Coordinates of C-alpha atoms and ligand atoms in Angstrom, one line a residue:
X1 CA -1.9 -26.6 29.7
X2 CA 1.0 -24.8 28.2
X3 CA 2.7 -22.2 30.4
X4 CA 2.3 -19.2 29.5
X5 CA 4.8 -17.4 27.7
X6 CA 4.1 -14.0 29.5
X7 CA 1.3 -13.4 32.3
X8 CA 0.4 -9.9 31.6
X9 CA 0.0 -8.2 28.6
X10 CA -0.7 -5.1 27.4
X11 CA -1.9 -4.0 23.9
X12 CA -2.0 -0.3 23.3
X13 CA -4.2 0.5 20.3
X14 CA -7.2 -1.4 19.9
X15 CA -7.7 -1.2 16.1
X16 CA -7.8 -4.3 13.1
X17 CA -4.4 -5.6 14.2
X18 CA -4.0 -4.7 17.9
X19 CA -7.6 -5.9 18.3
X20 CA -7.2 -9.2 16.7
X21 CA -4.0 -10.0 18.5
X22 CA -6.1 -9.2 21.9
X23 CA -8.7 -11.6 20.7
X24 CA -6.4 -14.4 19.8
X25 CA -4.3 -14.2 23.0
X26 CA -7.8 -14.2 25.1
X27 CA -9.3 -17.2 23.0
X28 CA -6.1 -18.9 22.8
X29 CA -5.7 -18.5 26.9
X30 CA -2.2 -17.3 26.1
X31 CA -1.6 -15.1 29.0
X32 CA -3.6 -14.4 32.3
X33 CA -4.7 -11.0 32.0
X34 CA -5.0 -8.7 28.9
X35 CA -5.0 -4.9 29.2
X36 CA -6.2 -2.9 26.3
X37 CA -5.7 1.0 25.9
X38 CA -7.6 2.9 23.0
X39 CA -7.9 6.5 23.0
X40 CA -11.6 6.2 21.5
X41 CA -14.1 4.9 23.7
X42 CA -16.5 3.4 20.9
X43 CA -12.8 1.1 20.6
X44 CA -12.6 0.0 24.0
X45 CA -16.7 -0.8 24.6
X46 CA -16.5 -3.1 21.1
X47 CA -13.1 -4.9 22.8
X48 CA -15.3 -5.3 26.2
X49 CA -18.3 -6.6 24.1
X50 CA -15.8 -8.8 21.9
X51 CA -14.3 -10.1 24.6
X52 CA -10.6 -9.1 23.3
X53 CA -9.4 -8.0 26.6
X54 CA -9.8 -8.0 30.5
X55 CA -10.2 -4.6 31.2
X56 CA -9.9 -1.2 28.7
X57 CA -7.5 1.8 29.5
X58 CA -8.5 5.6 28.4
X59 CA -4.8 6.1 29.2
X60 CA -1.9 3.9 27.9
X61 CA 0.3 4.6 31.1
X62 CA -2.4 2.9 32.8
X63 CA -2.6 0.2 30.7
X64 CA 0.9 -0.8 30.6
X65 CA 1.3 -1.5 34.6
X66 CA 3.0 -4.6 36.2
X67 CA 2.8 -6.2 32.1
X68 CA 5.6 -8.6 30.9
X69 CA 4.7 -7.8 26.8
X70 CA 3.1 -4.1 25.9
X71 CA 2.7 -4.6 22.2
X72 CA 2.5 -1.3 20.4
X73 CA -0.2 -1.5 17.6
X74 CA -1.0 2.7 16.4
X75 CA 0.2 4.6 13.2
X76 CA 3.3 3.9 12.8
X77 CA 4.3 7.6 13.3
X78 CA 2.5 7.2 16.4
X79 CA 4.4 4.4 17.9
X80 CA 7.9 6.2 19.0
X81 CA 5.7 8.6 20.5
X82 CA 3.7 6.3 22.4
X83 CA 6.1 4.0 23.4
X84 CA 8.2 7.4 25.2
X85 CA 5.0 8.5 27.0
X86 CA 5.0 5.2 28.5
X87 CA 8.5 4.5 29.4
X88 CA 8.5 5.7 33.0
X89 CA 6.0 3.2 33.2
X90 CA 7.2 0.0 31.9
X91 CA 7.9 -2.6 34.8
X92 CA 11.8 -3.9 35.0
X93 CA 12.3 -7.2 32.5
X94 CA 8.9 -6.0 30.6
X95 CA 8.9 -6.9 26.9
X96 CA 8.5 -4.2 24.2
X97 CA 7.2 -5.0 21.1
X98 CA 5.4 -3.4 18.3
X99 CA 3.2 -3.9 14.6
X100 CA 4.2 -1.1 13.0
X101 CA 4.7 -2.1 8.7
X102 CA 7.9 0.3 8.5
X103 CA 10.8 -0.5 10.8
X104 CA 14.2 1.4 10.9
X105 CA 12.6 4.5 12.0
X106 CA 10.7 2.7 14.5
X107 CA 13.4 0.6 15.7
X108 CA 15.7 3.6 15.7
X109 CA 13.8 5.5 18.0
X110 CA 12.7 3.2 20.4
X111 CA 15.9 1.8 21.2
X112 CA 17.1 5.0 22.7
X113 CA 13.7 5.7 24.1
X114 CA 13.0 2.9 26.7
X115 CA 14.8 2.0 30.2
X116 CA 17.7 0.0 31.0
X117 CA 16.2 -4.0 31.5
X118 CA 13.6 -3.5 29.0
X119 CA 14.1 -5.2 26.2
X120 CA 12.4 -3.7 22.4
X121 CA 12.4 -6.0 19.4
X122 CA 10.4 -4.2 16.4
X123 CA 7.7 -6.9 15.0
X124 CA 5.4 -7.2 11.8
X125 CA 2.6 -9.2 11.4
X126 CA 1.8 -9.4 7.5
X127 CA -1.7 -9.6 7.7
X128 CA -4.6 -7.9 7.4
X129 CA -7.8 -6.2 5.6
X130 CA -8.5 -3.7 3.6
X131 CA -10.7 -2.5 6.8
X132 CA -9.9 -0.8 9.9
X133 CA -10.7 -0.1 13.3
X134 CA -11.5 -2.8 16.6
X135 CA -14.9 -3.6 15.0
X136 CA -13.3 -5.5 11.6
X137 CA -10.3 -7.2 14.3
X138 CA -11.0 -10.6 13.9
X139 CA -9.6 -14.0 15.6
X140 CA -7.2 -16.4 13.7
X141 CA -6.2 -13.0 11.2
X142 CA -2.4 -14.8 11.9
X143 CA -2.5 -17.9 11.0
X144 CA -0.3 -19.0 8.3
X145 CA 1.1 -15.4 7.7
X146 CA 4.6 -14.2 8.1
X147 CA 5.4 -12.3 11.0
X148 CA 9.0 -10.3 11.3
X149 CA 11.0 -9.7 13.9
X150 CA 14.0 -6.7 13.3
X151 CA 15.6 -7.2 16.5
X152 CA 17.8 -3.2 17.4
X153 CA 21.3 -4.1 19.1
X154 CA 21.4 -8.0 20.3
X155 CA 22.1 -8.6 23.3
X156 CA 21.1 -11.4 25.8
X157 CA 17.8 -9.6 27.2
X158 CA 16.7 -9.1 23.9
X159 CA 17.5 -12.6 22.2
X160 CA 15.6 -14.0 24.7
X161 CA 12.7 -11.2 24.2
X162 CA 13.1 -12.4 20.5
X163 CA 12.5 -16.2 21.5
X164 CA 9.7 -15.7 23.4
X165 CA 8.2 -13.6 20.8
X166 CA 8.5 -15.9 18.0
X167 CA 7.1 -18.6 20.3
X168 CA 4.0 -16.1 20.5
X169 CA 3.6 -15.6 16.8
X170 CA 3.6 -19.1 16.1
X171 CA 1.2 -19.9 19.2
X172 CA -1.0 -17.3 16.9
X173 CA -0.5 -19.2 13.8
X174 CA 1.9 -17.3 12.2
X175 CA 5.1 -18.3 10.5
X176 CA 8.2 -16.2 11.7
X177 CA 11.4 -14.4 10.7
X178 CA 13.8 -12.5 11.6
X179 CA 15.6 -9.1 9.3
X180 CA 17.7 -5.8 10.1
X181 CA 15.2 -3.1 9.9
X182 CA 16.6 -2.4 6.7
X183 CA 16.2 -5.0 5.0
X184 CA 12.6 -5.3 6.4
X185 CA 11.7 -2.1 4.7
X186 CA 13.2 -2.3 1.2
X187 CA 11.3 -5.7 1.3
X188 CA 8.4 -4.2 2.4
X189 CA 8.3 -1.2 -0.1
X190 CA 8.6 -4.0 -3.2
X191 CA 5.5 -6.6 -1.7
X192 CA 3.5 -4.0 0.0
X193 CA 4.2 -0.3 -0.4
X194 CA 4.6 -0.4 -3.7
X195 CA 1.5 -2.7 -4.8
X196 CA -0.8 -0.3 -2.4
X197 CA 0.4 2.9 -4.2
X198 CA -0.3 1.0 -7.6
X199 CA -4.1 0.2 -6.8
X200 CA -4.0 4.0 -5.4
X201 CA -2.7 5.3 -8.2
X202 CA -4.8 3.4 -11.5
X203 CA -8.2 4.2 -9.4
X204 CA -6.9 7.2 -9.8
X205 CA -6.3 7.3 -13.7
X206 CA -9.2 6.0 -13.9
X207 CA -11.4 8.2 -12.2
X208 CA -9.8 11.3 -14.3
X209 CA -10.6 9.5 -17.6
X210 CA -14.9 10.6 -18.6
X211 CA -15.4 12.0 -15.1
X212 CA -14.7 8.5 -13.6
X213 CA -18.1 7.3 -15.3
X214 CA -16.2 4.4 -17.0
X215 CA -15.1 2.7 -13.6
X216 CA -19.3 1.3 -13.0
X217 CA -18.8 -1.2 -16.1
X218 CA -15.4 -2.5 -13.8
X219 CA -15.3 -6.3 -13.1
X220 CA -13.2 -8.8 -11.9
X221 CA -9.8 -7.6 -13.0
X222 CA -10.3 -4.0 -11.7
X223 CA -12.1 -5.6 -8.8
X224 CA -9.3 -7.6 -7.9
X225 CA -6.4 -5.3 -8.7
X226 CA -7.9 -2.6 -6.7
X227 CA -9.5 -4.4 -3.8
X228 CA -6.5 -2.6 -1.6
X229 CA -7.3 0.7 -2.9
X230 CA -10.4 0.9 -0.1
X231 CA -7.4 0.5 2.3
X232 CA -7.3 3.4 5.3
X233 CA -5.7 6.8 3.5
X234 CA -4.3 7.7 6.8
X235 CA -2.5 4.9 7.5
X236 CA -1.1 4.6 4.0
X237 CA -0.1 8.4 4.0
X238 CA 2.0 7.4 7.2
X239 CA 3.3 4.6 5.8
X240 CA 4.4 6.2 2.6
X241 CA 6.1 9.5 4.6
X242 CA 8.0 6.9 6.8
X243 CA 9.2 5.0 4.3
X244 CA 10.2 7.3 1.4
X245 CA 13.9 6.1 0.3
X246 CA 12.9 2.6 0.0
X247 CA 9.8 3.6 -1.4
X248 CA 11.1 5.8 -4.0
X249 CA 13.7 3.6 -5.2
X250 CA 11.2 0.6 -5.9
X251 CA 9.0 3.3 -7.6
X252 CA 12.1 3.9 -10.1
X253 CA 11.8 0.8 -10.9
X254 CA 7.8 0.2 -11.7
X255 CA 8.8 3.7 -13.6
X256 CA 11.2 1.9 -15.6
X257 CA 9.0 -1.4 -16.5
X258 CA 6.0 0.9 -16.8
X259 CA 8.5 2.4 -19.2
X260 CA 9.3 -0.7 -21.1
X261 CA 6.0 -1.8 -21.6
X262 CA 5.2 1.3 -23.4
X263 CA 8.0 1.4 -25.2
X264 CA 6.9 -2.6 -26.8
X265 CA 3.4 -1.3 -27.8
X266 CA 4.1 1.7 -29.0
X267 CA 6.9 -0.1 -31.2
X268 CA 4.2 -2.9 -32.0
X269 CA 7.0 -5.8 -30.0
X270 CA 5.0 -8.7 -29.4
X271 CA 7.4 -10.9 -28.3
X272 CA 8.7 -8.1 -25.9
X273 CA 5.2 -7.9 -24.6
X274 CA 5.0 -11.8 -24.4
X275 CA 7.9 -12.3 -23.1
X276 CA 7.5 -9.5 -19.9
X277 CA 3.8 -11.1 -19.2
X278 CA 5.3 -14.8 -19.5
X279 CA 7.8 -13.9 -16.5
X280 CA 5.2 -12.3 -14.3
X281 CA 2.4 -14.9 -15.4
X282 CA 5.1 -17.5 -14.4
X283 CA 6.2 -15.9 -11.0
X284 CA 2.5 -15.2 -10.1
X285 CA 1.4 -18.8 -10.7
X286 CA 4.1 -20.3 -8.5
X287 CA 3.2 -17.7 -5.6
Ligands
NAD1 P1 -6.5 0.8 12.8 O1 -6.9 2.1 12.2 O2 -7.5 -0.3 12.7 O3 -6.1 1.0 14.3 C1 -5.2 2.0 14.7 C2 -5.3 2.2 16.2 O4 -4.5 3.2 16.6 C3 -6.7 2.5 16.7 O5 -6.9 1.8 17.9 C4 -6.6 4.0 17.0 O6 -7.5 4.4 18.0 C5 -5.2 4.2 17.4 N1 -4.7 5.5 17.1 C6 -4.6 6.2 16.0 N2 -4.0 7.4 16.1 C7 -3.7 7.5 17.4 C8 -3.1 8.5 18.3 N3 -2.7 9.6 17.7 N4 -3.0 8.3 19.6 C9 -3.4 7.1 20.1 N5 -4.0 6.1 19.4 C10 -4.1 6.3 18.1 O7 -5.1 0.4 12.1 P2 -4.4 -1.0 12.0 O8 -4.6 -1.6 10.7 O9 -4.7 -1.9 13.2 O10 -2.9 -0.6 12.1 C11 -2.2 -0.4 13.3 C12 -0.7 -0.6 13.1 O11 -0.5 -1.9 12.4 C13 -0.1 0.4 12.1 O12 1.2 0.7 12.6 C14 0.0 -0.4 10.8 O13 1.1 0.1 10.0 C15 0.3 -1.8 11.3 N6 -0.2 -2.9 10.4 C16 -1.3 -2.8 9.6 C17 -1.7 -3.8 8.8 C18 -2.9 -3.8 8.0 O14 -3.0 -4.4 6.9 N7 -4.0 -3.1 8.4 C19 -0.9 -5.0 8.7 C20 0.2 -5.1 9.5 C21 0.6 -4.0 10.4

């Protein structure tokens, strides 16, 4: 049996992400005890009848007692918050960790926000669904998806938080790496952000165009293109707020090919157009 990497854990936030890393970690056996806090009750009875955790927390300060990980896993401009409330709480040598999809705020604020001996090292599993909530979390959501690390300030506590972390991810499946918070967002806004606010946005045109009757004759290529457009608004307003400057600099630049594009129809410039499609049909194929 392989040791485990940390004995107690605590997840705080019981929704798709922090739900399915509970039930991995439980079904995996990859730590002896797992203590899930959710502020909902209807999200801590479907983690008891799932099986995701050992025992459910109304409170998070409860949850996070005598654990070696406490992963946070709310909003991301939840998680400073939450991760303050339970600092007093944290045991000494505990591992901080959390899911967040932005970083340098998060990573910025945590790092002044915990104790002395607790080590923080900001994480990002790239997965998920376009649904939310404990009742879509689902087991194996990890495997063979990225998940990055933005270690704050290294030192030795948290290089060795940073190990044992990776070593987790991959236990779930996932492949890792590791980025400056910075880097992690401006990334983030070009494969993510910035694809989520596209869907978003052409439902939207699409909608305003014959009262949106047009959009019941949609198939596959709407279908497809939009499938993230059913994605949580909340989280995605979040998201979007916390990650404005990288987010409005990649929008500058779909402005700008948007731009181009017009430009080659409305100048009838097939070989512009074929040539702009070729790239992306080429880059697309090879993903
Ligand atoms: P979710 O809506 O399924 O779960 C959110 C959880 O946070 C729920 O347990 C909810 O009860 C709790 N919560 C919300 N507001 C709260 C508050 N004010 N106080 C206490 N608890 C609160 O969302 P999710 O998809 O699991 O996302 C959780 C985190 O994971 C977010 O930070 C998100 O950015 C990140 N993330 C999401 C995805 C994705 O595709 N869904 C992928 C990677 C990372």
């Amino acid at each position: 049996v392989k040791k485990n990497l940390f004995d107690k854990v605590a997840v705080l936030g019981l929704g798709l992400i922090g739900g399915s890393i509970a039930l991995d970690l439980k079904s995996r056996r990859l730590c002896k005890t797992l203590n899930g806090y959710n502020r909902s009750r209807g999200g801590r009875i479907a983690a008891q009848r799932k099986k995701a955790c050992d025992q459910t927390f109304a409170r998070p300060e409860a949850a996070v007692r005598g654990a070696d990980l406490v992963i946070l896993a709310t909003p991301v401009q939840h998680i400073p918050r939450l991760a303050k409330q339970v600092a007093p709480f944290l045991k000494a040598g505990a591992v901080v960790t959390d899911v967040g999809s932005t970083k340098a705020g998060i990573v910025k604020k945590i790092s002044r926000a915990l104790p002395r001996g607790v080590a923080f090292v900001g994480g990002h599993p790239i997965a998920g669904t376009d649904k939310s909530g404990m009742t879509a979390a689902q087991k194996n959501l990890f495997a063979g998806r990225w998940w990055l690390f933005t270690p704050g300030p290294r030192n030795q506590e948290s290089l060795r938080a940073l190990k044992k972390l990776q070593s987790l991810a991959e236990a779930l499946g996932a492949k890792t790496a590791v980025l400056s918070p910075g880097e992690h967002d401006r990334i983030l806004a070009a494969i993510s952000h910035l694809p989520h606010l596209t869907a978003y946005s052409l439902v939207d045109a699409v909608l305003s165009f014959r009262k949106g009757r047009a959009i019941r004759y949609a198939a596959g290529g709407f279908r497809d293109f939009t499938r993230i457009a059913a994605s949580s608004p909340e989280m995605w307003t979040d998201i979007c707020l916390e990650n404005r400057a990288a987010l409005l600099a990649m929008l500058s630049r779909f402005e700008k090919s948007l731009r181009t594009l017009r430009r080659h129809i409305a100048k009838k410039n097939a070989a512009g157009l074929r040539r702009l499609f070729s790239r992306a049909a080429e880059a697309r194929r090879r993903l």
